[in-house]
JSON list of C-alpha atoms in Angstrom, two decimals:
[
{"chain": "A", "resi": 1, "resn": "MET", "atom": "CA", "xyz": [0.00, 0.00, 0.00]},
{"chain": "A", "resi": 2, "resn": "LYS", "atom": "CA", "xyz": [1.22, 3.49, -0.84]},
{"chain": "A", "resi": 3, "resn": "PRO", "atom": "CA", "xyz": [1.47, 6.08, 1.98]},
{"chain": "A", "resi": 4, "resn": "ILE", "atom": "CA", "xyz": [-0.56, 9.27, 1.82]},
{"chain": "A", "resi": 5, "resn": "ILE", "atom": "CA", "xyz": [0.22, 12.74, 3.15]},
{"chain": "A", "resi": 6, "resn": "ARG", "atom": "CA", "xyz": [-2.78, 14.64, 4.43]},
{"chain": "A", "resi": 7, "resn": "LYS", "atom": "CA", "xyz": [-3.58, 17.54, 6.71]},
{"chain": "A", "resi": 8, "resn": "ARG", "atom": "CA", "xyz": [-3.64, 16.68, 10.37]},
{"chain": "A", "resi": 9, "resn": "LYS", "atom": "CA", "xyz": [-7.17, 16.30, 11.75]},
{"chain": "A", "resi": 10, "resn": "VAL", "atom": "CA", "xyz": [-8.51, 16.78, 15.27]},
{"chain": "A", "resi": 11, "resn": "GLU", "atom": "CA", "xyz": [-9.22, 13.03, 15.32]},
{"chain": "A", "resi": 12, "resn": "ASP", "atom": "CA", "xyz": [-5.47, 12.37, 14.88]},
{"chain": "A", "resi": 13, "resn": "SER", "atom": "CA", "xyz": [-4.53, 14.04, 18.15]},
{"chain": "A", "resi": 14, "resn": "GLU", "atom": "CA", "xyz": [-4.34, 10.99, 20.44]},
{"chain": "A", "resi": 15, "resn": "GLU", "atom": "CA", "xyz": [-2.51, 8.79, 17.92]},
{"chain": "A", "resi": 16, "resn": "LEU", "atom": "CA", "xyz": [-0.15, 11.64, 17.07]},
{"chain": "A", "resi": 17, "resn": "ALA", "atom": "CA", "xyz": [0.56, 12.43, 20.74]},
{"chain": "A", "resi": 18, "resn": "HIS", "atom": "CA", "xyz": [1.45, 8.77, 21.27]},
{"chain": "A", "resi": 19, "resn": "ALA", "atom": "CA", "xyz": [3.67, 8.73, 18.15]},
{"chain": "A", "resi": 20, "resn": "ILE", "atom": "CA", "xyz": [5.44, 11.91, 19.30]},
{"chain": "A", "resi": 21, "resn": "ALA", "atom": "CA", "xyz": [6.20, 10.34, 22.69]},
{"chain": "A", "resi": 22, "resn": "ILE", "atom": "CA", "xyz": [7.55, 7.20, 20.99]},
{"chain": "A", "resi": 23, "resn": "VAL", "atom": "CA", "xyz": [9.72, 9.11, 18.50]},
{"chain": "A", "resi": 24, "resn": "TRP", "atom": "CA", "xyz": [11.15, 11.45, 21.11]},
{"chain": "A", "resi": 25, "resn": "ASN", "atom": "CA", "xyz": [11.93, 8.54, 23.43]},
{"chain": "A", "resi": 26, "resn": "THR", "atom": "CA", "xyz": [13.76, 6.65, 20.67]},
{"chain": "A", "resi": 27, "resn": "THR", "atom": "CA", "xyz": [15.43, 9.62, 18.97]},
{"chain": "A", "resi": 28, "resn": "TYR", "atom": "CA", "xyz": [16.50, 11.68, 21.96]},
{"chain": "A", "resi": 29, "resn": "LYS", "atom": "CA", "xyz": [17.38, 9.03, 24.56]},
{"chain": "A", "resi": 30, "resn": "GLY", "atom": "CA", "xyz": [20.77, 10.10, 25.88]},
{"chain": "A", "resi": 31, "resn": "ILE", "atom": "CA", "xyz": [20.43, 13.54, 24.25]},
{"chain": "A", "resi": 32, "resn": "VAL", "atom": "CA", "xyz": [17.73, 15.21, 26.36]},
{"chain": "A", "resi": 33, "resn": "ASP", "atom": "CA", "xyz": [16.87, 14.74, 30.02]},
{"chain": "A", "resi": 34, "resn": "GLU", "atom": "CA", "xyz": [15.30, 11.39, 30.85]},
{"chain": "A", "resi": 35, "resn": "ASP", "atom": "CA", "xyz": [12.66, 13.16, 33.00]},
{"chain": "A", "resi": 36, "resn": "PHE", "atom": "CA", "xyz": [11.49, 15.15, 29.97]},
{"chain": "A", "resi": 37, "resn": "LEU", "atom": "CA", "xyz": [11.14, 11.97, 27.89]},
{"chain": "A", "resi": 38, "resn": "ILE", "atom": "CA", "xyz": [9.28, 10.16, 30.66]},
{"chain": "A", "resi": 39, "resn": "GLY", "atom": "CA", "xyz": [7.02, 13.20, 30.95]},
{"chain": "A", "resi": 40, "resn": "LEU", "atom": "CA", "xyz": [6.09, 12.95, 27.28]},
{"chain": "A", "resi": 41, "resn": "SER", "atom": "CA", "xyz": [4.99, 9.36, 27.74]},
{"chain": "A", "resi": 42, "resn": "ASN", "atom": "CA", "xyz": [3.15, 10.05, 30.99]},
{"chain": "A", "resi": 43, "resn": "ASN", "atom": "CA", "xyz": [1.34, 13.11, 29.63]},
{"chain": "A", "resi": 44, "resn": "GLU", "atom": "CA", "xyz": [0.04, 11.90, 26.27]},
{"chain": "A", "resi": 45, "resn": "LYS", "atom": "CA", "xyz": [-3.54, 12.92, 27.10]},
{"chain": "A", "resi": 46, "resn": "TYR", "atom": "CA", "xyz": [-2.38, 16.48, 27.81]},
{"chain": "A", "resi": 47, "resn": "SER", "atom": "CA", "xyz": [-0.29, 16.47, 24.61]},
{"chain": "A", "resi": 48, "resn": "ALA", "atom": "CA", "xyz": [-3.31, 15.26, 22.64]},
{"chain": "A", "resi": 49, "resn": "LEU", "atom": "CA", "xyz": [-5.40, 18.09, 24.08]},
{"chain": "A", "resi": 50, "resn": "ARG", "atom": "CA", "xyz": [-2.71, 20.62, 23.11]},
{"chain": "A", "resi": 51, "resn": "LEU", "atom": "CA", "xyz": [-2.64, 19.19, 19.60]},
{"chain": "A", "resi": 52, "resn": "LYS", "atom": "CA", "xyz": [-6.45, 19.44, 19.34]},
{"chain": "A", "resi": 53, "resn": "ASN", "atom": "CA", "xyz": [-6.41, 23.04, 20.55]},
{"chain": "A", "resi": 54, "resn": "SER", "atom": "CA", "xyz": [-3.61, 24.13, 18.21]},
{"chain": "A", "resi": 55, "resn": "ILE", "atom": "CA", "xyz": [-5.00, 22.76, 14.96]},
{"chain": "A", "resi": 56, "resn": "MET", "atom": "CA", "xyz": [-6.31, 26.13, 13.74]},
{"chain": "A", "resi": 57, "resn": "ASP", "atom": "CA", "xyz": [-2.97, 27.80, 14.54]},
{"chain": "A", "resi": 58, "resn": "GLN", "atom": "CA", "xyz": [-0.95, 25.24, 12.59]},
{"chain": "A", "resi": 59, "resn": "PRO", "atom": "CA", "xyz": [-2.30, 25.12, 9.02]},
{"chain": "A", "resi": 60, "resn": "TYR", "atom": "CA", "xyz": [0.84, 23.44, 7.65]},
{"chain": "A", "resi": 61, "resn": "TYR", "atom": "CA", "xyz": [0.83, 20.32, 9.83]},
{"chain": "A", "resi": 62, "resn": "TYR", "atom": "CA", "xyz": [0.60, 17.09, 7.86]},
{"chain": "A", "resi": 63, "resn": "VAL", "atom": "CA", "xyz": [0.66, 13.41, 8.74]},
{"chain": "A", "resi": 64, "resn": "LEU", "atom": "CA", "xyz": [2.02, 10.53, 6.71]},
{"chain": "A", "resi": 65, "resn": "VAL", "atom": "CA", "xyz": [-0.38, 7.59, 6.87]},
{"chain": "A", "resi": 66, "resn": "LEU", "atom": "CA", "xyz": [0.34, 4.01, 5.84]},
{"chain": "A", "resi": 67, "resn": "GLU", "atom": "CA", "xyz": [-2.32, 1.32, 6.24]},
{"chain": "A", "resi": 68, "resn": "ASN", "atom": "CA", "xyz": [-4.41, 3.62, 8.47]},
{"chain": "A", "resi": 69, "resn": "LYS", "atom": "CA", "xyz": [-1.49, 4.30, 10.82]},
{"chain": "A", "resi": 70, "resn": "ILE", "atom": "CA", "xyz": [0.36, 7.58, 11.29]},
{"chain": "A", "resi": 71, "resn": "ILE", "atom": "CA", "xyz": [3.99, 6.73, 10.59]},
{"chain": "A", "resi": 72, "resn": "GLY", "atom": "CA", "xyz": [5.36, 10.26, 10.25]},
{"chain": "A", "resi": 73, "resn": "TRP", "atom": "CA", "xyz": [4.51, 13.94, 10.28]},
{"chain": "A", "resi": 74, "resn": "ILE", "atom": "CA", "xyz": [5.76, 17.36, 9.33]},
{"chain": "A", "resi": 75, "resn": "TYR", "atom": "CA", "xyz": [4.94, 20.79, 10.65]},
{"chain": "A", "resi": 76, "resn": "PHE", "atom": "CA", "xyz": [6.24, 23.92, 8.95]},
{"chain": "A", "resi": 77, "resn": "THR", "atom": "CA", "xyz": [5.50, 27.63, 8.69]},
{"chain": "A", "resi": 78, "resn": "MET", "atom": "CA", "xyz": [5.86, 30.06, 5.82]},
{"chain": "A", "resi": 79, "resn": "GLU", "atom": "CA", "xyz": [8.04, 32.29, 7.98]},
{"chain": "A", "resi": 80, "resn": "SER", "atom": "CA", "xyz": [10.87, 31.81, 10.42]},
{"chain": "A", "resi": 81, "resn": "ASP", "atom": "CA", "xyz": [11.19, 33.71, 13.68]},
{"chain": "A", "resi": 82, "resn": "SER", "atom": "CA", "xyz": [14.95, 33.76, 13.29]},
{"chain": "A", "resi": 83, "resn": "HIS", "atom": "CA", "xyz": [15.60, 34.16, 9.53]},
{"chain": "A", "resi": 84, "resn": "VAL", "atom": "CA", "xyz": [14.11, 36.78, 7.22]},
{"chain": "A", "resi": 85, "resn": "ASP", "atom": "CA", "xyz": [12.33, 35.65, 4.04]},
{"chain": "A", "resi": 86, "resn": "SER", "atom": "CA", "xyz": [12.55, 31.98, 5.01]},
{"chain": "A", "resi": 87, "resn": "ALA", "atom": "CA", "xyz": [10.08, 29.22, 5.72]},
{"chain": "A", "resi": 88, "resn": "GLU", "atom": "CA", "xyz": [10.88, 26.88, 8.60]},
{"chain": "A", "resi": 89, "resn": "ILE", "atom": "CA", "xyz": [10.29, 23.19, 9.24]},
{"chain": "A", "resi": 90, "resn": "HIS", "atom": "CA", "xyz": [9.67, 22.86, 12.97]},
{"chain": "A", "resi": 91, "resn": "SER", "atom": "CA", "xyz": [8.99, 19.14, 13.09]},
{"chain": "A", "resi": 92, "resn": "LEU", "atom": "CA", "xyz": [9.78, 16.28, 10.71]},
{"chain": "A", "resi": 93, "resn": "TYR", "atom": "CA", "xyz": [9.62, 12.79, 12.16]},
{"chain": "A", "resi": 94, "resn": "VAL", "atom": "CA", "xyz": [9.18, 9.23, 10.98]},
{"chain": "A", "resi": 95, "resn": "LEU", "atom": "CA", "xyz": [8.68, 6.31, 13.36]},
{"chain": "A", "resi": 96, "resn": "LYS", "atom": "CA", "xyz": [11.92, 4.38, 13.75]},
{"chain": "A", "resi": 97, "resn": "GLU", "atom": "CA", "xyz": [10.67, 1.20, 12.08]},
{"chain": "A", "resi": 98, "resn": "TYR", "atom": "CA", "xyz": [9.87, 3.22, 8.93]},
{"chain": "A", "resi": 99, "resn": "GLN", "atom": "CA", "xyz": [13.11, 5.19, 8.74]},
{"chain": "A", "resi": 100, "resn": "GLY", "atom": "CA", "xyz": [15.49, 4.59, 5.85]},
{"chain": "A", "resi": 101, "resn": "MET", "atom": "CA", "xyz": [12.60, 3.90, 3.45]},
{"chain": "A", "resi": 102, "resn": "GLY", "atom": "CA", "xyz": [12.35, 7.36, 1.88]},
{"chain": "A", "resi": 103, "resn": "TYR", "atom": "CA", "xyz": [9.44, 8.59, 4.00]},
{"chain": "A", "resi": 104, "resn": "GLY", "atom": "CA", "xyz": [11.39, 11.46, 5.56]},
{"chain": "A", "resi": 105, "resn": "LYS", "atom": "CA", "xyz": [12.36, 12.70, 2.09]},
{"chain": "A", "resi": 106, "resn": "LEU", "atom": "CA", "xyz": [8.76, 12.30, 0.96]},
{"chain": "A", "resi": 107, "resn": "LEU", "atom": "CA", "xyz": [7.61, 14.60, 3.79]},
{"chain": "A", "resi": 108, "resn": "TYR", "atom": "CA", "xyz": [10.45, 17.06, 3.13]},
{"chain": "A", "resi": 109, "resn": "ASP", "atom": "CA", "xyz": [9.66, 17.22, -0.60]},
{"chain": "A", "resi": 110, "resn": "TYR", "atom": "CA", "xyz": [5.98, 17.77, 0.18]},
{"chain": "A", "resi": 111, "resn": "ALA", "atom": "CA", "xyz": [6.83, 20.74, 2.41]},
{"chain": "A", "resi": 112, "resn": "VAL", "atom": "CA", "xyz": [9.23, 22.18, -0.18]},
{"chain": "A", "resi": 113, "resn": "ASP", "atom": "CA", "xyz": [6.50, 22.03, -2.85]},
{"chain": "A", "resi": 114, "resn": "GLU", "atom": "CA", "xyz": [4.08, 23.88, -0.55]},
{"chain": "A", "resi": 115, "resn": "ILE", "atom": "CA", "xyz": [6.71, 26.47, 0.37]},
{"chain": "A", "resi": 116, "resn": "ARG", "atom": "CA", "xyz": [7.61, 27.11, -3.28]},
{"chain": "A", "resi": 117, "resn": "LYS", "atom": "CA", "xyz": [3.91, 27.70, -4.06]},
{"chain": "A", "resi": 118, "resn": "ASN", "atom": "CA", "xyz": [4.18, 30.67, -1.68]},
{"chain": "A", "resi": 119, "resn": "ALA", "atom": "CA", "xyz": [7.15, 32.09, -3.64]},
{"chain": "A", "resi": 120, "resn": "ILE", "atom": "CA", "xyz": [9.57, 31.42, -0.79]},
{"chain": "A", "resi": 121, "resn": "SER", "atom": "CA", "xyz": [13.06, 30.31, -1.80]},
{"chain": "A", "resi": 122, "resn": "LYS", "atom": "CA", "xyz": [14.74, 29.66, 1.56]},
{"chain": "A", "resi": 123, "resn": "LEU", "atom": "CA", "xyz": [14.04, 27.09, 4.21]},
{"chain": "A", "resi": 124, "resn": "ILE", "atom": "CA", "xyz": [15.40, 26.75, 7.74]},
{"chain": "A", "resi": 125, "resn": "ILE", "atom": "CA", "xyz": [15.51, 23.53, 9.76]},
{"chain": "A", "resi": 126, "resn": "GLY", "atom": "CA", "xyz": [16.88, 23.13, 13.29]},
{"chain": "A", "resi": 127, "resn": "CYS", "atom": "CA", "xyz": [18.16, 19.78, 14.52]},
{"chain": "A", "resi": 128, "resn": "LEU", "atom": "CA", "xyz": [19.51, 18.95, 17.97]},
{"chain": "A", "resi": 129, "resn": "ASP", "atom": "CA", "xyz": [23.28, 18.62, 17.84]},
{"chain": "A", "resi": 130, "resn": "LYS", "atom": "CA", "xyz": [23.58, 14.93, 18.66]},
{"chain": "A", "resi": 131, "resn": "ASN", "atom": "CA", "xyz": [20.55, 13.82, 16.67]},
{"chain": "A", "resi": 132, "resn": "PRO", "atom": "CA", "xyz": [21.55, 11.39, 13.88]},
{"chain": "A", "resi": 133, "resn": "SER", "atom": "CA", "xyz": [19.12, 13.26, 11.59]},
{"chain": "A", "resi": 134, "resn": "ASN", "atom": "CA", "xyz": [21.77, 15.96, 11.13]},
{"chain": "A", "resi": 135, "resn": "ASP", "atom": "CA", "xyz": [23.26, 13.67, 8.46]},
{"chain": "A", "resi": 136, "resn": "PHE", "atom": "CA", "xyz": [19.85, 13.44, 6.76]},
{"chain": "A", "resi": 137, "resn": "TYR", "atom": "CA", "xyz": [19.57, 17.24, 6.48]},
{"chain": "A", "resi": 138, "resn": "ILE", "atom": "CA", "xyz": [23.11, 17.55, 5.15]},
{"chain": "A", "resi": 139, "resn": "HIS", "atom": "CA", "xyz": [22.33, 14.79, 2.61]},
{"chain": "A", "resi": 140, "resn": "LEU", "atom": "CA", "xyz": [19.27, 16.79, 1.49]},
{"chain": "A", "resi": 141, "resn": "GLY", "atom": "CA", "xyz": [21.53, 19.76, 0.75]},
{"chain": "A", "resi": 142, "resn": "GLY", "atom": "CA", "xyz": [21.24, 21.76, 3.96]},
{"chain": "A", "resi": 143, "resn": "LYS", "atom": "CA", "xyz": [24.14, 24.05, 4.79]},
{"chain": "A", "resi": 144, "resn": "GLN", "atom": "CA", "xyz": [24.77, 24.56, 8.49]},
{"chain": "A", "resi": 145, "resn": "ILE", "atom": "CA", "xyz": [24.65, 28.30, 9.09]},
{"chain": "A", "resi": 146, "resn": "GLY", "atom": "CA", "xyz": [24.81, 28.42, 12.87]},
{"chain": "A", "resi": 147, "resn": "ASN", "atom": "CA", "xyz": [23.37, 27.19, 16.13]},
{"chain": "A", "resi": 148, "resn": "ARG", "atom": "CA", "xyz": [20.73, 28.21, 18.65]},
{"chain": "A", "resi": 149, "resn": "MET", "atom": "CA", "xyz": [19.51, 26.87, 21.94]},
{"chain": "A", "resi": 150, "resn": "PHE", "atom": "CA", "xyz": [16.42, 24.68, 22.09]},
{"chain": "A", "resi": 151, "resn": "ARG", "atom": "CA", "xyz": [14.46, 25.02, 25.33]},
{"chain": "A", "resi": 152, "resn": "GLU", "atom": "CA", "xyz": [17.40, 27.13, 26.58]},
{"chain": "A", "resi": 153, "resn": "LYS", "atom": "CA", "xyz": [19.29, 23.92, 27.27]},
{"chain": "A", "resi": 154, "resn": "TYR", "atom": "CA", "xyz": [20.13, 21.94, 24.13]},
{"chain": "A", "resi": 155, "resn": "LEU", "atom": "CA", "xyz": [22.34, 22.99, 21.23]},
{"chain": "A", "resi": 156, "resn": "GLU", "atom": "CA", "xyz": [20.50, 22.93, 17.92]},
{"chain": "A", "resi": 157, "resn": "ASN", "atom": "CA", "xyz": [22.21, 23.10, 14.53]},
{"chain": "A", "resi": 158, "resn": "ILE", "atom": "CA", "xyz": [20.53, 25.39, 12.00]},
{"chain": "A", "resi": 159, "resn": "TYR", "atom": "CA", "xyz": [20.46, 24.37, 8.35]},
{"chain": "A", "resi": 160, "resn": "LEU", "atom": "CA", "xyz": [19.61, 26.59, 5.40]},
{"chain": "A", "resi": 161, "resn": "PHE", "atom": "CA", "xyz": [18.18, 25.17, 2.19]},
{"chain": "A", "resi": 162, "resn": "GLU", "atom": "CA", "xyz": [18.09, 27.23, -1.00]},
{"chain": "A", "resi": 163, "resn": "LEU", "atom": "CA", "xyz": [14.96, 26.05, -2.81]}
]
């Protein structure tokens, strides 16, 4: 079966909150505080409520669905708080068991197409310093242009893509 990318729906909130907790616990174990990761798992109902309440504020939030299961997602904006005339991908994740199959690139390409439709030619992505996904962004053509702090505690590499 072929995966589909569609806008996130309110009904996705619980499944997505669970997927976020899983991805963060697998991706960031040993990178971010264990208490934070445990908190994500223990507070999925609160996370689902936040996702439900933010749906109108996040028009560019899409899920990747395969066989009726959310296996990845992407959230981006047509502006960046830190870089002029740039869009920004804030979240791009694929469940671990589906990584390495081209789904991350599929989500990235989808976002780039949407961004280009808005006549934007630059894209910013931040990635925590020790996250293996840094290699993925470099492979996609991202040029590291600096760093910033995520949650005032974790070093995040900033990549610029010329679209």
